[in-house]
Tab-separated table of C-alpha atoms and ligand atoms in Angstrom:
chain	number	residue	atom	x	y	z
G	25	MET	CA	0.000	0.000	0.000
G	26	ALA	CA	1.271	3.528	-0.811
G	27	ASN	CA	2.491	5.258	2.309
G	28	ASP	CA	3.170	8.739	3.595
G	29	THR	CA	6.874	9.310	4.174
G	30	ASN	CA	8.312	9.156	7.715
G	31	VAL	CA	5.429	7.102	9.081
G	32	THR	CA	6.219	3.523	10.062
G	33	TRP	CA	4.138	0.626	11.415
G	34	HIS	CA	4.863	-0.579	14.953
G	35	GLN	CA	4.399	-4.204	15.901
G	36	HIS	CA	2.757	-4.475	19.323
G	37	GLN	CA	4.138	-6.735	21.998
G	38	VAL	CA	0.802	-8.408	22.749
G	39	SER	CA	-0.383	-9.984	19.501
G	40	ARG	CA	-3.980	-10.321	18.364
G	41	ALA	CA	-3.665	-14.101	18.693
G	42	VAL	CA	-2.684	-13.796	22.359
G	43	ARG	CA	-5.608	-11.450	23.030
G	44	GLU	CA	-8.041	-13.784	21.267
G	45	GLN	CA	-6.760	-16.749	23.229
G	46	SER	CA	-7.313	-14.947	26.525
G	47	LYS	CA	-10.825	-13.833	25.487
G	48	GLY	CA	-11.869	-17.239	24.119
G	49	HIS	CA	-13.188	-15.933	20.806
G	50	ARG	CA	-11.965	-14.282	17.614
G	51	GLY	CA	-12.069	-10.566	16.917
G	52	CYS	CA	-14.255	-9.439	14.017
G	53	VAL	CA	-16.372	-6.580	12.713
G	54	ILE	CA	-20.102	-7.094	12.360
G	55	TRP	CA	-21.120	-4.354	9.971
G	56	PHE	CA	-24.859	-3.646	10.117
G	57	THR	CA	-26.130	-1.639	7.157
G	58	GLY	CA	-29.669	-0.523	6.347
G	59	LEU	CA	-32.042	2.394	6.127
G	60	SER	CA	-32.645	4.810	8.968
G	61	GLY	CA	-35.164	3.118	11.259
G	62	SER	CA	-34.426	-0.364	9.895
G	63	GLY	CA	-33.333	-1.587	13.332
G	64	LYS	CA	-29.513	-1.465	13.105
G	65	SER	CA	-28.967	0.050	16.566
G	66	THR	CA	-31.626	-2.107	18.196
G	67	VAL	CA	-30.234	-5.366	16.828
G	68	ALA	CA	-26.610	-4.317	17.493
G	69	ASN	CA	-27.455	-3.459	21.107
G	70	THR	CA	-29.466	-6.643	21.632
G	71	LEU	CA	-26.584	-8.654	20.203
G	72	ASP	CA	-24.072	-6.764	22.369
G	73	HIS	CA	-26.179	-7.625	25.417
G	74	LEU	CA	-26.380	-11.316	24.458
G	75	LEU	CA	-22.656	-11.578	23.685
G	76	THR	CA	-21.723	-9.857	26.942
G	77	GLY	CA	-24.064	-12.191	28.819
G	78	HIS	CA	-22.143	-15.139	27.373
G	79	GLY	CA	-18.880	-13.593	28.615
G	80	PHE	CA	-17.658	-12.443	25.182
G	81	HIS	CA	-16.108	-9.032	24.554
G	82	SER	CA	-18.043	-6.786	22.199
G	83	ALA	CA	-18.636	-3.059	21.712
G	84	VAL	CA	-21.092	-1.017	19.639
G	85	LEU	CA	-20.183	1.896	17.365
G	86	ASP	CA	-23.395	3.683	16.482
G	87	GLY	CA	-23.968	6.344	13.792
G	88	ASP	CA	-25.879	8.833	15.904
G	89	ASN	CA	-23.390	8.519	18.797
G	90	VAL	CA	-20.220	8.695	16.726
G	91	ARG	CA	-21.579	11.781	14.972
G	92	HIS	CA	-21.544	13.472	18.401
G	93	GLY	CA	-17.772	12.985	18.800
G	94	LEU	CA	-15.237	11.525	16.393
G	95	ASN	CA	-17.376	12.371	13.363
G	96	ALA	CA	-19.135	15.477	14.652
G	97	GLY	CA	-20.837	17.772	12.179
G	98	PRO	CA	-19.854	21.392	11.517
G	99	GLY	CA	-22.562	22.681	13.855
G	100	MET	CA	-21.005	20.872	16.804
G	101	LEU	CA	-17.417	21.925	16.013
G	102	ARG	CA	-18.058	25.588	15.220
G	103	GLU	CA	-18.296	26.805	18.808
G	104	THR	CA	-15.208	25.049	20.139
G	105	HIS	CA	-12.954	25.066	17.063
G	106	GLY	CA	-14.113	27.945	14.867
G	107	GLU	CA	-15.687	28.186	11.425
G	108	ASP	CA	-12.709	27.141	9.255
G	109	TYR	CA	-12.057	24.011	11.275
G	110	ALA	CA	-15.768	23.135	11.394
G	111	GLN	CA	-16.064	23.437	7.612
G	112	ARG	CA	-12.899	21.424	7.000
G	113	PHE	CA	-13.416	18.526	9.407
G	114	GLY	CA	-17.123	18.480	10.289
G	115	LEU	CA	-19.116	15.717	8.594
G	116	GLY	CA	-22.642	16.029	7.234
G	117	PHE	CA	-24.582	13.830	4.822
G	118	THR	CA	-23.168	14.613	1.370
G	119	ALA	CA	-21.792	11.561	-0.456
G	120	ILE	CA	-18.209	12.574	0.328
G	121	ASP	CA	-18.957	13.254	4.005
G	122	ARG	CA	-20.650	9.850	4.309
G	123	GLU	CA	-17.581	8.328	2.614
G	124	GLU	CA	-15.267	9.901	5.199
G	125	ASN	CA	-17.639	8.914	8.030
G	126	ILE	CA	-17.484	5.268	6.944
G	127	ARG	CA	-13.723	5.339	6.300
G	128	ARG	CA	-13.048	6.587	9.845
G	129	ILE	CA	-15.458	4.117	11.430
G	130	GLY	CA	-13.987	1.313	9.372
G	131	ALA	CA	-10.545	2.209	10.721
G	132	VAL	CA	-11.799	2.318	14.322
G	133	ALA	CA	-13.671	-0.968	13.936
G	134	GLU	CA	-10.540	-2.575	12.500
G	135	LEU	CA	-8.575	-1.455	15.568
G	136	TYR	CA	-11.252	-3.001	17.798
G	137	CYS	CA	-10.968	-6.218	15.794
G	138	GLN	CA	-7.176	-6.242	16.127
G	139	ALA	CA	-7.677	-5.844	19.882
G	140	GLY	CA	-9.698	-9.080	19.797
G	141	LEU	CA	-13.096	-7.429	20.210
G	142	ILE	CA	-16.320	-8.220	18.395
G	143	ALA	CA	-17.025	-4.743	16.996
G	144	LEU	CA	-20.667	-4.051	16.143
G	145	THR	CA	-21.159	-1.071	13.837
G	146	ALA	CA	-24.558	0.465	13.128
G	147	PHE	CA	-24.279	2.974	10.273
G	148	ILE	CA	-26.552	3.445	7.282
G	149	SER	CA	-23.402	3.209	5.116
G	150	PRO	CA	-25.512	3.623	1.972
G	151	TYR	CA	-22.749	3.287	-0.629
G	152	ARG	CA	-21.541	-0.165	-1.658
G	153	ILE	CA	-18.085	1.129	-2.561
G	154	ASP	CA	-17.562	2.592	0.932
G	155	ARG	CA	-18.514	-0.690	2.615
G	156	ASP	CA	-16.376	-2.681	0.166
G	157	ARG	CA	-13.416	-0.425	0.882
G	158	VAL	CA	-13.733	-1.156	4.605
G	159	ARG	CA	-13.959	-4.873	3.820
G	160	ALA	CA	-10.780	-4.583	1.721
G	161	THR	CA	-8.807	-3.181	4.688
G	162	MET	CA	-9.550	-6.306	6.729
G	163	ASN	CA	-8.395	-9.922	6.726
G	164	PRO	CA	-10.725	-12.374	4.971
G	165	GLY	CA	-13.453	-13.457	7.389
G	166	ASP	CA	-13.013	-10.494	9.737
G	167	PHE	CA	-15.669	-8.315	8.064
G	168	ILE	CA	-19.195	-9.628	8.395
G	169	GLU	CA	-21.683	-7.543	6.468
G	170	VAL	CA	-25.209	-7.791	7.853
G	171	PHE	CA	-27.989	-6.284	5.751
G	172	VAL	CA	-30.803	-5.102	8.010
G	173	ASP	CA	-33.413	-5.536	5.322
G	174	THR	CA	-36.455	-3.578	6.439
G	175	PRO	CA	-38.640	-2.119	3.672
G	176	LEU	CA	-38.748	1.656	3.439
G	177	GLU	CA	-42.517	1.664	4.153
G	178	ILE	CA	-41.913	0.044	7.564
G	179	CYS	CA	-38.985	2.335	8.410
G	180	GLU	CA	-41.110	5.316	7.487
G	181	ARG	CA	-44.019	4.058	9.578
G	182	ARG	CA	-41.703	3.622	12.585
G	183	ASP	CA	-40.032	7.027	12.105
G	184	PRO	CA	-38.907	7.222	15.765
G	185	LYS	CA	-37.137	10.570	15.317
G	186	GLY	CA	-39.667	12.123	12.928
G	187	LEU	CA	-36.938	12.471	10.284
G	188	TYR	CA	-38.851	10.811	7.439
G	189	LYS	CA	-41.719	13.199	8.037
G	190	LYS	CA	-39.312	16.140	7.827
G	191	ALA	CA	-37.634	14.686	4.726
G	192	ARG	CA	-41.034	14.235	2.992
G	193	ALA	CA	-41.857	17.841	3.894
G	194	GLY	CA	-38.548	18.983	2.358
G	195	GLU	CA	-37.220	20.183	5.706
G	196	ILE	CA	-34.271	17.739	5.513
G	197	LYS	CA	-32.448	17.322	2.200
G	198	ASN	CA	-30.505	14.267	1.029
G	199	PHE	CA	-32.313	11.897	3.343
G	200	THR	CA	-31.453	8.247	2.625
G	201	GLY	CA	-34.303	6.404	0.909
G	202	ILE	CA	-36.216	9.610	0.158
G	203	ASP	CA	-33.981	11.851	-1.961
G	204	ASP	CA	-30.634	10.099	-1.439
G	205	PRO	CA	-29.628	6.583	-2.490
G	206	TYR	CA	-29.317	3.380	-0.499
G	207	GLU	CA	-27.354	0.650	-2.276
G	208	ALA	CA	-28.282	-2.723	-0.776
G	209	PRO	CA	-25.443	-5.247	-0.347
G	210	VAL	CA	-25.018	-7.716	-3.218
G	211	SER	CA	-23.662	-10.652	-1.229
G	212	PRO	CA	-23.721	-9.877	2.475
G	213	GLU	CA	-22.707	-12.572	4.939
G	214	LEU	CA	-26.188	-12.266	6.470
G	215	THR	CA	-29.523	-10.703	5.563
G	216	LEU	CA	-31.920	-10.048	8.429
G	217	LEU	CA	-35.605	-9.765	7.575
G	218	ALA	CA	-35.877	-7.145	10.257
G	219	GLY	CA	-39.402	-5.986	9.500
G	220	GLU	CA	-40.778	-9.414	10.396
G	221	ARG	CA	-38.857	-10.665	13.446
G	222	SER	CA	-38.106	-9.501	16.950
G	223	PRO	CA	-34.699	-7.966	17.774
G	224	GLU	CA	-33.965	-11.013	19.983
G	225	MET	CA	-34.611	-13.430	17.099
G	226	LEU	CA	-32.444	-11.347	14.769
G	227	ALA	CA	-29.593	-11.129	17.278
G	228	GLN	CA	-29.789	-14.901	17.718
G	229	GLU	CA	-29.418	-15.328	13.936
G	230	VAL	CA	-26.129	-13.425	14.153
G	231	ILE	CA	-24.977	-15.498	17.138
G	232	ASP	CA	-25.722	-18.674	15.132
G	233	TYR	CA	-23.634	-17.306	12.242
G	234	LEU	CA	-20.725	-16.459	14.581
G	235	ALA	CA	-20.800	-19.926	16.112
G	236	ALA	CA	-21.053	-21.655	12.703
G	237	SER	CA	-18.064	-19.562	11.512
G	238	ARG	CA	-16.133	-20.498	14.677
G	239	ILE	CA	-15.691	-16.850	15.661
G	240	ILE	CA	-17.249	-17.709	19.007
G	241	PRO	CA	-17.585	-21.161	20.539
G	242	ALA	CA	-21.013	-22.808	20.461
G	243	VAL	CA	-23.297	-21.374	23.162
G	244	GLU	CA	-26.526	-22.531	24.774
G	245	ARG	CA	-29.580	-20.780	23.323
G	246	GLY	CA	-31.241	-18.367	25.748
V	92	PPS	N1	-29.792	13.182	5.466
V	92	PPS	C1	-29.785	12.136	6.312
V	92	PPS	N2	-29.796	10.870	5.818
V	92	PPS	C2	-29.785	9.845	6.665
V	92	PPS	N3	-29.732	9.940	8.025
V	92	PPS	C3	-29.695	11.186	8.560
V	92	PPS	C4	-29.731	12.320	7.734
V	92	PPS	N4	-29.703	13.420	8.524
V	92	PPS	C5	-29.655	12.988	9.795
V	92	PPS	N5	-29.654	11.649	9.818
V	92	PPS	C6	-29.510	10.881	11.073
V	92	PPS	O1	-28.168	10.376	11.049
V	92	PPS	C7	-28.143	8.990	11.251
V	92	PPS	C8	-27.296	8.295	10.183
V	92	PPS	O2	-25.954	8.506	10.420
V	92	PPS	P1	-24.891	7.516	9.795
V	92	PPS	O3	-23.567	7.985	10.259
V	92	PPS	O4	-25.279	6.116	10.079
V	92	PPS	O5	-25.072	7.797	8.219
V	92	PPS	S1	-24.116	7.372	7.009
V	92	PPS	O6	-23.680	5.990	7.255
V	92	PPS	O7	-22.979	8.285	6.980
V	92	PPS	O8	-24.944	7.487	5.796
V	92	PPS	C9	-29.557	8.488	11.125
V	92	PPS	O9	-29.697	7.606	12.216
V	92	PPS	P2	-30.328	6.147	12.103
V	92	PPS	O10	-31.795	6.405	12.040
V	92	PPS	O11	-29.905	5.512	13.395
V	92	PPS	O12	-29.795	5.409	10.922
V	92	PPS	C10	-30.439	9.726	11.243
V	92	PPS	O13	-30.912	9.839	12.569
V	93	ADP	N1	-37.130	-6.073	14.897
V	93	ADP	C1	-37.881	-5.007	15.232
V	93	ADP	N2	-39.216	-5.130	15.334
V	93	ADP	C2	-39.993	-4.072	15.642
V	93	ADP	N3	-39.512	-2.828	15.899
V	93	ADP	C3	-38.192	-2.638	15.837
V	93	ADP	C4	-37.312	-3.709	15.495
V	93	ADP	N4	-36.049	-3.234	15.492
V	93	ADP	C5	-36.142	-1.930	15.800
V	93	ADP	N5	-37.424	-1.565	16.022
V	93	ADP	C6	-37.909	-0.213	16.348
V	93	ADP	O1	-37.702	0.558	15.166
V	93	ADP	C7	-37.219	1.855	15.494
V	93	ADP	C8	-35.888	2.097	14.773
V	93	ADP	O2	-34.917	1.215	15.281
V	93	ADP	P1	-33.378	1.626	15.343
V	93	ADP	O3	-32.659	0.476	15.924
V	93	ADP	O4	-33.209	2.955	16.002
V	93	ADP	O5	-33.040	1.739	13.786
V	93	ADP	P2	-31.747	2.330	13.062
V	93	ADP	O6	-30.599	2.240	14.021
V	93	ADP	O7	-31.554	1.447	11.866
V	93	ADP	O8	-32.099	3.729	12.694
V	93	ADP	C9	-37.118	1.906	17.010
V	93	ADP	O9	-38.289	2.534	17.496
V	93	ADP	C10	-37.087	0.451	17.425
V	93	ADP	O10	-37.667	0.247	18.697
């Protein structure tokens, strides 16, 4: 890979293999993708709860939360860092800002994975190329793409934050599924029919996949 000059890679003393051995499971990234309101956060949090209950080590990275810190928008950065900084580094919802959002989260999730964690990410990540680029930074088998396949009509009916209503009224522009694209995965590791099943059932489907892929050992069903 092309590199910036004067930047070198350090090998850490405690390897990923040693961390995984002490945790009793492999590290990986479970990348939930789907429309706003499809159930990404709910399933990721339910899964996190189940995994933690089994004694595994997982952590959730969630779009709304990360956009309050690491990937804050210009409005949040303006007061503390000034206008120029806010414009340069703040992330909104243009295609290029979403690309940078996903690139950064992909890098963070990869670090979690290297630390032996099961990283659960819940971002719309609407562009196939952005998700594929994250996949390409990871070892084969480490990136598990999970399509939270809830039809737009159901997401819009749920509308927990009232954003679809605002988007339909033209108060929010470039809203995914309304006037901005969502590119569904072509061959995800898992597709969850999330408009038809409970979050617990969906989380269990992911657990079954992880056990079948030997990322976690087989566990008793709850
Ligand atoms: N224009 C537009 N389009 C889509 N979503 C919007 C938009 N503006 C704000 N929101 C809110 O931001 C949340 C999505 O953030 P993400 O970081 O997951 O988006 S992306 O992956 O960069 O596309 C999303 O949260 P979720 O509903 O949890 O998906 C919305 O609450
Ligand atoms: N499997 C499900 N069945 C019914 N309702 C759900 C399900 N998953 C999520 N919900 C509800 O749908 C809404 C959106 O879920 P959320 O997890 O916030 O979606 P996202 O993170 O994709 O925006 C919430 O009100 C949540 O309680």
